[in-house]
Short mmCIF file of C-alpha atoms and ligand atoms in Angstrom, two decimals:
data_model
loop_
_atom_site.label_atom_id
_atom_site.label_comp_id
_atom_site.label_asym_id
_atom_site.label_seq_id
_atom_site.Cartn_x
_atom_site.Cartn_y
_atom_site.Cartn_z
CA MET A 241 21.98 0.97 6.79
CA VAL A 242 22.30 -2.67 7.59
CA GLY A 243 23.27 -4.54 4.38
CA GLN A 244 20.23 -6.38 3.04
CA ASP A 245 19.88 -7.98 -0.41
CA LEU A 246 16.20 -7.80 0.02
CA GLN A 247 14.62 -6.98 -3.47
CA MET A 248 12.09 -4.63 -2.01
CA LEU A 249 14.73 -2.73 -0.26
CA GLU A 250 16.89 -2.59 -3.22
CA GLY A 251 13.95 -1.49 -5.42
CA THR A 252 13.09 1.58 -3.26
CA VAL A 253 16.66 2.62 -2.56
CA ALA A 254 17.45 2.36 -6.44
CA CYS A 255 14.61 4.59 -7.11
CA VAL A 256 15.57 7.09 -4.37
CA ASN A 257 19.34 6.79 -5.55
CA ALA A 258 18.14 7.59 -9.12
CA ALA A 259 16.14 10.60 -7.97
CA VAL A 260 18.90 11.91 -5.92
CA ALA A 261 21.27 11.72 -8.80
CA GLU A 262 18.84 13.36 -11.16
CA LEU A 263 17.95 16.21 -8.78
CA GLY A 264 21.69 16.84 -7.84
CA ILE A 265 21.19 16.13 -4.16
CA ARG A 266 24.21 16.22 -1.72
CA ASP A 267 25.42 12.88 -0.26
CA ASP A 268 24.82 13.84 3.20
CA MET A 269 21.24 14.66 2.43
CA ARG A 270 20.89 11.30 0.48
CA ASP A 271 21.87 9.47 3.79
CA VAL A 272 19.21 11.48 5.80
CA ILE A 273 16.32 10.61 3.48
CA ILE A 274 17.31 6.90 3.15
CA GLU A 275 18.25 6.00 6.90
CA PRO A 276 15.13 5.01 9.17
CA TRP A 277 14.93 7.39 12.14
CA ARG A 278 13.83 4.82 14.61
CA GLU A 279 13.46 0.98 14.51
CA LEU A 280 11.86 -1.15 17.37
CA SER A 281 11.94 -4.97 17.72
CA VAL A 282 9.72 -6.56 20.32
CA ALA A 283 9.51 -9.99 21.86
CA LEU A 284 5.92 -11.00 22.26
CA PRO A 285 5.15 -13.91 24.56
CA VAL A 286 1.67 -15.52 24.26
CA ARG A 287 0.19 -18.34 26.27
CA MET A 288 -1.29 -20.51 23.45
CA ASP A 289 -4.52 -22.54 23.79
CA ASP A 290 -2.51 -25.64 24.42
CA GLY A 291 -1.03 -24.14 27.51
CA ALA A 292 2.45 -23.55 26.06
CA VAL A 293 4.11 -20.15 25.90
CA LYS A 294 5.39 -19.18 22.35
CA VAL A 295 7.38 -15.89 21.80
CA PHE A 296 6.56 -14.01 18.70
CA HIS A 297 8.76 -11.29 17.13
CA GLY A 298 7.24 -7.92 16.35
CA TYR A 299 8.66 -4.84 14.45
CA ARG A 300 7.99 -1.12 13.82
CA SER A 301 10.22 0.86 11.60
CA GLN A 302 9.73 4.52 11.55
CA HIS A 303 11.37 5.81 8.46
CA ASN A 304 10.94 9.60 8.25
CA ALA A 305 8.59 11.98 9.93
CA THR A 306 9.65 15.35 8.42
CA ARG A 307 6.46 16.09 6.57
CA GLY A 308 4.15 14.82 9.35
CA PRO A 309 3.72 11.89 11.82
CA PHE A 310 4.92 8.41 10.83
CA LYS A 311 2.22 6.55 9.05
CA GLY A 312 2.02 2.93 7.77
CA GLY A 313 0.43 -0.57 8.10
CA ILE A 314 0.95 -3.44 10.33
CA ARG A 315 1.47 -6.83 8.62
CA PHE A 316 1.02 -10.22 10.16
CA HIS A 317 2.88 -12.67 7.95
CA PRO A 318 5.41 -15.44 8.28
CA ALA A 319 8.03 -13.47 6.27
CA ALA A 320 7.68 -10.10 8.21
CA ASP A 321 11.11 -9.14 9.50
CA GLN A 322 13.13 -6.15 10.17
CA ALA A 323 14.34 -5.69 6.61
CA HIS A 324 11.05 -6.15 5.07
CA THR A 325 9.48 -3.82 7.42
CA ARG A 326 12.20 -1.17 6.81
CA ALA A 327 11.66 -1.40 3.13
CA LEU A 328 7.85 -0.95 3.32
CA ALA A 329 8.44 2.15 5.82
CA MET A 330 10.59 3.92 3.21
CA LEU A 331 7.95 3.40 0.47
CA MET A 332 5.43 5.04 2.74
CA THR A 333 7.38 8.19 3.18
CA PHE A 334 7.61 8.81 -0.44
CA LYS A 335 3.93 7.65 -1.07
CA SER A 336 2.62 10.29 1.35
CA ALA A 337 5.11 12.97 -0.12
CA LEU A 338 4.01 12.27 -3.60
CA VAL A 339 0.42 12.75 -2.99
CA ASP A 340 1.21 15.64 -0.69
CA ILE A 341 -0.30 14.56 2.44
CA PRO A 342 1.01 15.46 5.80
CA PHE A 343 2.46 12.08 6.84
CA GLY A 344 5.87 10.47 7.02
CA GLY A 345 6.54 6.78 6.41
CA ALA A 346 6.38 3.79 8.88
CA LYS A 347 5.56 0.09 8.78
CA GLY A 348 5.14 -2.57 11.25
CA GLY A 349 4.77 -6.33 11.38
CA ILE A 350 4.74 -9.67 13.46
CA GLN A 351 6.29 -12.75 12.12
CA VAL A 352 3.25 -14.98 12.17
CA ASP A 353 0.69 -16.71 10.05
CA PRO A 354 -2.53 -15.31 11.53
CA ARG A 355 -4.60 -18.20 10.01
CA GLN A 356 -2.83 -20.64 12.43
CA LEU A 357 -3.95 -18.82 15.57
CA SER A 358 -7.30 -18.91 17.39
CA GLU A 359 -9.14 -15.61 17.88
CA ARG A 360 -8.01 -15.60 21.54
CA GLU A 361 -4.42 -16.03 20.69
CA LEU A 362 -4.61 -13.45 17.92
CA ILE A 363 -6.23 -10.85 20.33
CA THR A 364 -3.52 -11.62 22.91
CA LEU A 365 -0.70 -11.18 20.40
CA THR A 366 -2.14 -8.00 19.13
CA ARG A 367 -2.48 -6.44 22.59
CA ARG A 368 1.17 -7.61 23.49
CA TYR A 369 2.36 -5.93 20.33
CA THR A 370 0.33 -2.74 21.02
CA ARG A 371 1.81 -2.60 24.51
CA GLY A 372 5.34 -3.26 23.06
CA ILE A 373 5.23 -0.39 20.74
CA ASN A 374 2.69 2.09 22.61
CA HIS A 375 5.43 4.47 23.62
CA VAL A 376 6.64 5.11 20.15
CA ILE A 377 3.17 5.57 18.47
CA GLY A 378 0.64 8.36 19.06
CA VAL A 379 -1.93 10.46 17.12
CA SER A 380 0.67 13.10 16.35
CA ARG A 381 3.50 10.63 16.29
CA ASP A 382 2.88 7.39 14.41
CA ILE A 383 -0.37 6.08 13.24
CA PRO A 384 -0.71 2.44 12.18
CA ALA A 385 -3.21 0.94 9.88
CA PRO A 386 -3.98 -2.48 8.35
CA ASP A 387 -1.83 -4.50 5.83
CA LEU A 388 -1.63 -8.02 4.78
CA GLY A 389 -2.97 -10.30 7.43
CA THR A 390 -4.63 -7.55 9.45
CA ASN A 391 -7.92 -5.86 9.20
CA ALA A 392 -10.38 -3.48 10.66
CA GLN A 393 -10.92 -5.94 13.71
CA THR A 394 -7.12 -5.94 14.17
CA MET A 395 -7.13 -2.04 14.31
CA ALA A 396 -10.14 -2.27 16.75
CA TRP A 397 -8.20 -4.25 19.12
CA ILE A 398 -5.06 -1.96 18.91
CA MET A 399 -7.33 0.96 19.50
CA ASP A 400 -8.79 -0.60 22.61
CA GLU A 401 -5.46 -1.53 24.06
CA TYR A 402 -3.87 1.93 23.26
CA SER A 403 -6.95 3.64 24.77
CA ALA A 404 -6.60 1.55 27.99
CA ILE A 405 -3.06 3.00 28.50
CA HIS A 406 -3.60 6.46 27.13
CA GLY A 407 -7.49 7.23 27.39
CA TYR A 408 -9.86 7.14 24.43
CA THR A 409 -7.93 7.58 21.27
CA PRO A 410 -9.70 6.56 18.03
CA GLY A 411 -7.06 8.38 15.96
CA ILE A 412 -4.30 6.14 16.98
CA VAL A 413 -5.19 3.93 14.14
CA THR A 414 -6.80 4.09 10.66
CA GLY A 415 -8.77 1.49 8.93
CA LYS A 416 -10.83 0.89 11.76
CA PRO A 417 -14.46 -0.48 11.71
CA VAL A 418 -16.89 2.44 10.84
CA GLU A 419 -18.69 1.91 14.16
CA LEU A 420 -15.53 2.87 15.94
CA GLY A 421 -14.60 6.00 14.00
CA GLY A 422 -13.40 4.19 10.87
CA SER A 423 -13.99 6.28 7.50
CA GLU A 424 -16.58 5.48 4.98
CA GLY A 425 -14.72 4.26 1.82
CA ARG A 426 -11.47 3.28 3.51
CA SER A 427 -11.40 -0.36 2.56
CA GLU A 428 -12.10 0.32 -1.05
CA SER A 429 -9.78 3.30 -1.36
CA PRO A 430 -6.57 1.80 -2.61
CA GLY A 431 -8.24 -0.07 -5.35
CA ARG A 432 -10.38 3.02 -6.24
CA GLY A 433 -7.45 5.10 -6.35
CA ALA A 434 -5.69 2.60 -8.62
CA ALA A 435 -8.47 2.55 -10.99
CA ILE A 436 -8.50 6.34 -11.02
CA VAL A 437 -4.95 6.83 -12.02
CA GLY A 438 -5.19 3.93 -14.26
CA ARG A 439 -7.96 5.37 -16.26
CA LEU A 440 -6.18 8.75 -16.42
CA ALA A 441 -2.93 6.95 -17.77
CA ALA A 442 -4.77 5.08 -20.18
CA GLN A 443 -6.48 8.20 -21.48
CA ASP A 444 -3.03 9.78 -21.83
CA MET A 445 -1.85 6.86 -24.06
CA ASP A 446 -2.44 6.86 -27.95
CA ASN A 447 -2.69 3.12 -28.17
CA ILE A 448 -5.56 2.50 -25.72
CA GLY A 449 -9.25 3.40 -26.56
CA ASP A 450 -12.12 4.70 -24.41
CA SER A 451 -13.18 1.25 -23.00
CA PRO A 452 -9.90 -0.36 -21.96
CA THR A 453 -9.68 -4.07 -21.28
CA VAL A 454 -8.22 -4.82 -17.79
CA ILE A 455 -6.62 -7.74 -16.12
CA VAL A 456 -6.39 -7.78 -12.27
CA GLN A 457 -4.09 -10.16 -10.45
CA GLY A 458 -5.22 -10.56 -6.78
CA TYR A 459 -8.94 -10.19 -6.22
CA GLY A 460 -8.52 -8.96 -2.52
CA GLN A 461 -9.22 -5.64 -1.04
CA VAL A 462 -7.24 -3.80 -3.57
CA GLY A 463 -7.83 -5.83 -6.65
CA SER A 464 -11.48 -6.36 -6.26
CA SER A 465 -12.20 -2.58 -5.47
CA ALA A 466 -10.05 -1.65 -8.58
CA ALA A 467 -12.03 -4.05 -10.67
CA ARG A 468 -15.29 -2.55 -9.57
CA LYS A 469 -14.16 1.06 -10.07
CA PHE A 470 -12.75 0.22 -13.60
CA VAL A 471 -16.07 -1.33 -14.72
CA GLU A 472 -18.07 1.73 -13.03
CA ASP A 473 -15.88 3.94 -15.21
CA GLY A 474 -16.59 1.99 -18.49
CA ALA A 475 -13.64 -0.51 -18.78
CA LEU A 476 -13.97 -4.16 -19.45
CA VAL A 477 -12.27 -6.60 -16.88
CA VAL A 478 -11.37 -9.63 -18.78
CA ALA A 479 -9.53 -11.46 -16.16
CA VAL A 480 -9.11 -11.69 -12.29
CA SER A 481 -7.37 -14.21 -9.98
CA ASP A 482 -6.74 -15.02 -6.36
CA VAL A 483 -4.06 -17.15 -4.82
CA SER A 484 -5.52 -20.31 -6.23
CA GLY A 485 -5.60 -19.24 -9.95
CA GLY A 486 -7.70 -17.12 -12.20
CA ILE A 487 -10.62 -16.73 -14.62
CA TYR A 488 -10.71 -15.17 -18.08
CA ASN A 489 -13.36 -13.98 -20.47
CA SER A 490 -12.26 -12.03 -23.59
CA SER A 491 -15.81 -10.43 -23.74
CA GLY A 492 -15.51 -9.11 -20.13
CA LEU A 493 -16.27 -10.76 -16.72
CA ASP A 494 -19.53 -10.10 -14.86
CA ILE A 495 -17.85 -8.38 -11.87
CA ALA A 496 -21.13 -7.82 -9.96
CA GLY A 497 -22.10 -11.42 -10.66
CA LEU A 498 -18.62 -12.64 -9.50
CA ASP A 499 -18.94 -10.64 -6.25
CA ARG A 500 -22.34 -12.12 -5.45
CA PHE A 501 -21.06 -15.57 -6.22
CA LEU A 502 -17.99 -15.16 -3.72
CA ALA A 503 -20.11 -13.57 -1.16
CA GLY A 504 -22.26 -16.72 -1.33
CA GLY A 505 -19.20 -18.76 -0.48
CA GLY A 506 -18.38 -19.76 -3.99
CA ALA A 507 -14.60 -20.40 -5.02
CA MET A 508 -13.38 -18.18 -7.91
CA ALA A 509 -12.29 -21.17 -9.96
CA GLU A 510 -15.94 -22.29 -9.97
CA PHE A 511 -17.43 -19.11 -11.27
CA ALA A 512 -19.20 -20.11 -14.53
CA GLY A 513 -18.65 -16.85 -16.38
CA GLY A 514 -14.96 -17.31 -17.42
CA GLU A 515 -12.38 -20.07 -18.32
CA ARG A 516 -9.65 -21.09 -15.91
CA VAL A 517 -6.08 -19.67 -16.13
CA SER A 518 -3.02 -19.88 -13.83
CA ASN A 519 -1.57 -16.79 -12.24
CA SER A 520 1.38 -16.90 -14.56
CA GLU A 521 -0.93 -17.34 -17.78
CA LEU A 522 -3.04 -14.35 -16.43
CA LEU A 523 -0.16 -11.99 -16.43
CA GLU A 524 0.66 -12.62 -20.16
CA LEU A 525 -3.05 -12.43 -21.42
CA GLN A 526 -4.12 -9.94 -24.17
CA ALA A 527 -5.44 -6.57 -22.52
CA ASP A 528 -4.65 -2.91 -22.33
CA VAL A 529 -4.22 -2.73 -18.71
CA LEU A 530 -2.58 -5.12 -16.18
CA VAL A 531 -3.22 -4.42 -12.40
CA PRO A 532 -0.90 -6.69 -10.15
CA ALA A 533 -2.69 -6.32 -6.93
CA ALA A 534 -1.50 -9.44 -4.99
CA ILE A 535 1.98 -9.47 -3.63
CA GLU A 536 5.53 -8.12 -4.49
CA GLY A 537 7.92 -9.48 -7.15
CA VAL A 538 5.35 -11.08 -9.49
CA ILE A 539 6.66 -9.33 -12.68
CA THR A 540 10.16 -10.48 -13.15
CA SER A 541 12.83 -10.76 -15.88
CA GLU A 542 11.38 -14.03 -16.72
CA ASN A 543 7.94 -12.92 -17.58
CA ALA A 544 8.37 -8.95 -18.38
CA GLY A 545 8.93 -9.87 -22.14
CA GLY A 546 5.82 -11.81 -22.32
CA ILE A 547 3.49 -9.21 -20.86
CA LYS A 548 1.18 -8.01 -23.64
CA ALA A 549 -0.61 -5.14 -21.66
CA LYS A 550 0.40 -1.70 -22.80
CA LEU A 551 -0.04 -0.23 -19.27
CA ILE A 552 0.76 -1.67 -15.77
CA VAL A 553 -0.90 -0.13 -12.77
CA GLU A 554 0.90 -1.41 -9.54
CA GLY A 555 -1.94 -2.10 -7.05
CA ALA A 556 0.35 -4.08 -4.93
CA ASN A 557 3.52 -2.76 -3.18
CA GLN A 558 6.49 -3.42 -5.54
CA PRO A 559 4.96 -6.06 -7.89
CA THR A 560 7.85 -5.27 -10.48
CA THR A 561 11.39 -6.11 -9.96
CA VAL A 562 14.16 -3.63 -10.84
CA ALA A 563 15.15 -5.98 -13.79
CA ALA A 564 11.73 -6.36 -15.05
CA ASP A 565 11.05 -2.53 -14.91
CA MET A 566 14.01 -2.18 -17.32
CA ILE A 567 12.69 -4.74 -19.63
CA LEU A 568 9.35 -2.96 -19.59
CA ALA A 569 10.78 0.32 -20.29
CA GLU A 570 12.66 -1.08 -23.28
CA ARG A 571 9.43 -2.37 -24.53
CA SER A 572 7.63 0.95 -24.01
CA VAL A 573 5.16 -0.59 -21.50
CA ALA A 574 4.01 2.31 -19.28
CA VAL A 575 4.03 1.58 -15.49
CA VAL A 576 1.94 3.57 -12.96
CA PRO A 577 4.22 2.91 -9.88
CA ASP A 578 3.00 1.68 -6.45
CA ILE A 579 3.70 4.89 -4.69
CA LEU A 580 1.12 6.66 -6.83
CA ALA A 581 -1.24 3.77 -7.92
CA ASN A 582 -2.07 2.49 -4.33
CA ALA A 583 -1.75 5.81 -2.41
CA GLY A 584 -5.47 5.90 -2.27
CA GLY A 585 -5.23 3.72 0.93
CA VAL A 586 -3.09 6.25 2.76
CA VAL A 587 -5.07 9.20 1.34
CA VAL A 588 -8.44 7.91 2.90
CA SER A 589 -6.42 7.14 6.05
CA TYR A 590 -5.61 10.82 6.23
CA PHE A 591 -9.33 11.66 5.97
CA GLU A 592 -9.92 9.18 8.77
CA TRP A 593 -7.37 10.55 10.98
CA ALA A 594 -8.64 14.08 10.25
CA GLN A 595 -12.32 13.13 11.01
CA ASN A 596 -11.03 11.42 14.35
CA ILE A 597 -9.08 14.53 15.39
CA GLN A 598 -12.23 16.72 14.46
CA ARG A 599 -14.73 14.31 16.12
CA PHE A 600 -16.56 14.78 12.72
CA LYS A 601 -17.90 12.36 10.12
CA TRP A 602 -17.86 12.59 6.42
CA GLU A 603 -20.40 11.07 3.95
CA LEU A 604 -19.04 8.30 1.51
CA THR A 605 -19.67 10.86 -1.41
CA ARG A 606 -17.42 13.41 0.18
CA VAL A 607 -14.56 10.77 0.85
CA ASN A 608 -14.74 9.50 -2.80
CA ALA A 609 -14.88 13.03 -4.28
CA GLU A 610 -11.85 14.09 -2.19
CA LEU A 611 -10.00 10.91 -3.05
CA GLU A 612 -10.58 11.38 -6.75
CA SER A 613 -9.42 14.92 -6.44
CA ILE A 614 -6.10 14.01 -4.65
CA MET A 615 -5.40 10.89 -6.85
CA THR A 616 -6.00 13.11 -10.00
CA SER A 617 -3.66 15.78 -8.72
CA GLY A 618 -0.98 13.19 -8.01
CA TYR A 619 -1.37 11.58 -11.32
CA ARG A 620 -1.45 14.95 -13.36
CA ALA A 621 1.70 16.15 -11.51
CA THR A 622 3.56 12.96 -12.09
CA TYR A 623 2.57 12.82 -15.84
CA ALA A 624 3.39 16.45 -16.40
CA TYR A 625 6.78 15.87 -14.84
CA SER A 626 7.47 12.71 -16.91
CA GLN A 627 6.58 14.59 -20.10
CA THR A 628 8.67 17.59 -19.31
CA HIS A 629 11.83 15.78 -18.24
CA GLY A 630 11.41 12.76 -20.57
CA VAL A 631 11.51 10.21 -17.72
CA SER A 632 9.27 7.25 -16.77
CA LEU A 633 6.22 7.88 -14.48
CA ARG A 634 8.31 5.92 -11.60
CA SER A 635 11.28 8.31 -12.05
CA ALA A 636 8.78 11.32 -12.09
CA ALA A 637 6.95 9.98 -8.87
CA TYR A 638 10.27 9.54 -7.08
CA ASN A 639 11.73 12.90 -8.27
CA ILE A 640 8.71 14.78 -7.16
CA ALA A 641 8.62 12.94 -3.62
CA VAL A 642 12.30 13.17 -2.94
CA ASP A 643 12.24 16.85 -3.85
CA ARG A 644 9.44 17.53 -1.55
CA LEU A 645 10.92 15.69 1.31
CA THR A 646 14.37 17.30 0.77
CA LYS A 647 12.78 20.80 0.83
CA ALA A 648 10.95 20.03 4.05
CA ILE A 649 14.19 18.81 5.69
CA GLU A 650 15.92 21.96 4.68
CA LEU A 651 13.17 24.19 5.87
CA ARG A 652 13.11 22.38 9.37
CA GLY A 653 16.88 23.12 9.60
CA PHE A 654 17.89 19.47 10.44
CA LEU A 655 21.22 20.03 8.66
CA LYS A 656 22.09 23.28 9.99
P1 NAD B 229 -5.57 -9.03 0.33
O1 NAD B 229 -5.18 -10.16 1.23
O2 NAD B 229 -7.08 -8.50 0.66
O3 NAD B 229 -5.60 -9.65 -1.18
C1 NAD B 229 -4.60 -10.15 -1.81
C2 NAD B 229 -5.16 -10.97 -2.99
O4 NAD B 229 -4.00 -11.60 -3.65
C3 NAD B 229 -6.06 -12.28 -2.56
O5 NAD B 229 -7.13 -12.45 -3.46
C4 NAD B 229 -5.07 -13.45 -2.58
O6 NAD B 229 -5.71 -14.64 -2.82
C5 NAD B 229 -4.22 -13.00 -3.64
N1 NAD B 229 -2.96 -13.60 -3.71
C6 NAD B 229 -2.13 -13.94 -2.59
N2 NAD B 229 -0.86 -14.39 -3.06
C7 NAD B 229 -1.00 -14.57 -4.53
C8 NAD B 229 -0.09 -15.01 -5.55
N3 NAD B 229 1.01 -15.52 -5.12
N4 NAD B 229 -0.57 -14.93 -6.72
C9 NAD B 229 -1.81 -14.54 -7.15
N5 NAD B 229 -2.60 -13.95 -6.20
C10 NAD B 229 -2.27 -14.03 -4.81
O7 NAD B 229 -4.54 -7.91 0.28
P2 NAD B 229 -4.73 -6.37 -0.11
O8 NAD B 229 -5.03 -5.56 1.00
O9 NAD B 229 -5.72 -6.28 -1.29
O10 NAD B 229 -3.26 -6.00 -0.53
C11 NAD B 229 -2.67 -6.52 -1.86
C12 NAD B 229 -1.43 -5.67 -2.03
O11 NAD B 229 -1.79 -4.29 -2.09
C13 NAD B 229 -0.23 -5.88 -1.05
O12 NAD B 229 0.90 -5.81 -1.78
C14 NAD B 229 -0.45 -4.75 -0.11
O13 NAD B 229 0.76 -4.26 0.54
C15 NAD B 229 -0.84 -3.65 -1.11
N6 NAD B 229 -1.65 -2.51 -0.56
C16 NAD B 229 -2.72 -2.71 0.24
C17 NAD B 229 -3.39 -1.69 0.72
C18 NAD B 229 -4.59 -1.69 1.58
O14 NAD B 229 -4.96 -0.68 2.19
N7 NAD B 229 -5.12 -2.80 1.67
C19 NAD B 229 -2.92 -0.19 0.43
C20 NAD B 229 -1.77 -0.15 -0.29
C21 NAD B 229 -1.14 -1.24 -0.78
#
């Protein structure tokens, strides 16, 4: 593997290495499960609105497809690069293995700030990228999805471009608009899943009552859906934030009122139902549960000692650094790891893919019921393993996922 000191890559590799050691897995097998199977880097020339041609850089990292086709999002972000993409691809392999859905792991990205492009430039860039990677993706090969900076509209353009080359193929991407074969409930699924496992974990802890208080950092797709589901299940959401800062009300925020206010064009800071807090203050507020659902690396060795929550539910990918994780463990703060907490997204992507293949549509109630069932099984298995073996939920999750992947590799005979 190319040497990278990227914190995300380190975090995932550290977790896999720990699982390899605990499970007594051979070194050659370790290399097989760490190394990405295939990586593609593409140059993407786009004629910009001012007439100049600009060359963007795109990536697709396909980590492992032993248990099913590669699966993972596409990120449009200025920091997207090969190493970042690789780290996120690896995370996806273990996420799918942990919740036992038939996918491997992949991730893609373009190094771009999509907010700086016009819609025409963005469509052209997305089509170029799709052409650039079309020969390595496919319904039984690799199925992209949205991630930071991309959305259902981006998936619709990818589906259109891929279909122009290969014929009508709705199952080439998930997270599409419902009108084009997207699944009901897909956009809320990672947040709902996080709230489902968060509630189960809170119930398993002696020091959290029936109506936990919850902080959500990052009121985007994941964070807002998590907040709504927590409230639906009887929790009190006391603080939420976006990139501009947060709001806090110790008696509980009116989440439905906040949603109406934001939908009407209001800025979070102007919402009357709470007092203003900064994002760093928000992480250290008094509450039972903290859900970091914004970006990676927000819980660090600097602030881990000040966190008052008893339970952290990682809505975002890798919000906790390796050093912070150790501090939290010493302080007996429980952490539901990202590969479990936000797996609801890939679970409902799996439902979408299955619906597309079968040319069949599920009702929202069925999607949510099946999501609840898979997330509950994933949590129960992880919790049981952590109790039996006396390890953290993160170690338990990686041990289960690594064991499942290793067994599949043995059975397919790759190392014979
Ligand atoms: P999003 O863009 O919809 O929301 C992100 C939110 O975080 C926004 O409210 C934004 O204002 C806020 N934010 C951004 N930078 C911040 C900062 N520095 N401090 C505080 N808040 C900040 O994104 P999303 O889809 O909700 O994804 C959030 C995280 O969850 C990412 O790590 C993503 O990889 C992960 N995730 C997303 C999905 C999915 O399907 N959307 C699935 C699994 C994991």
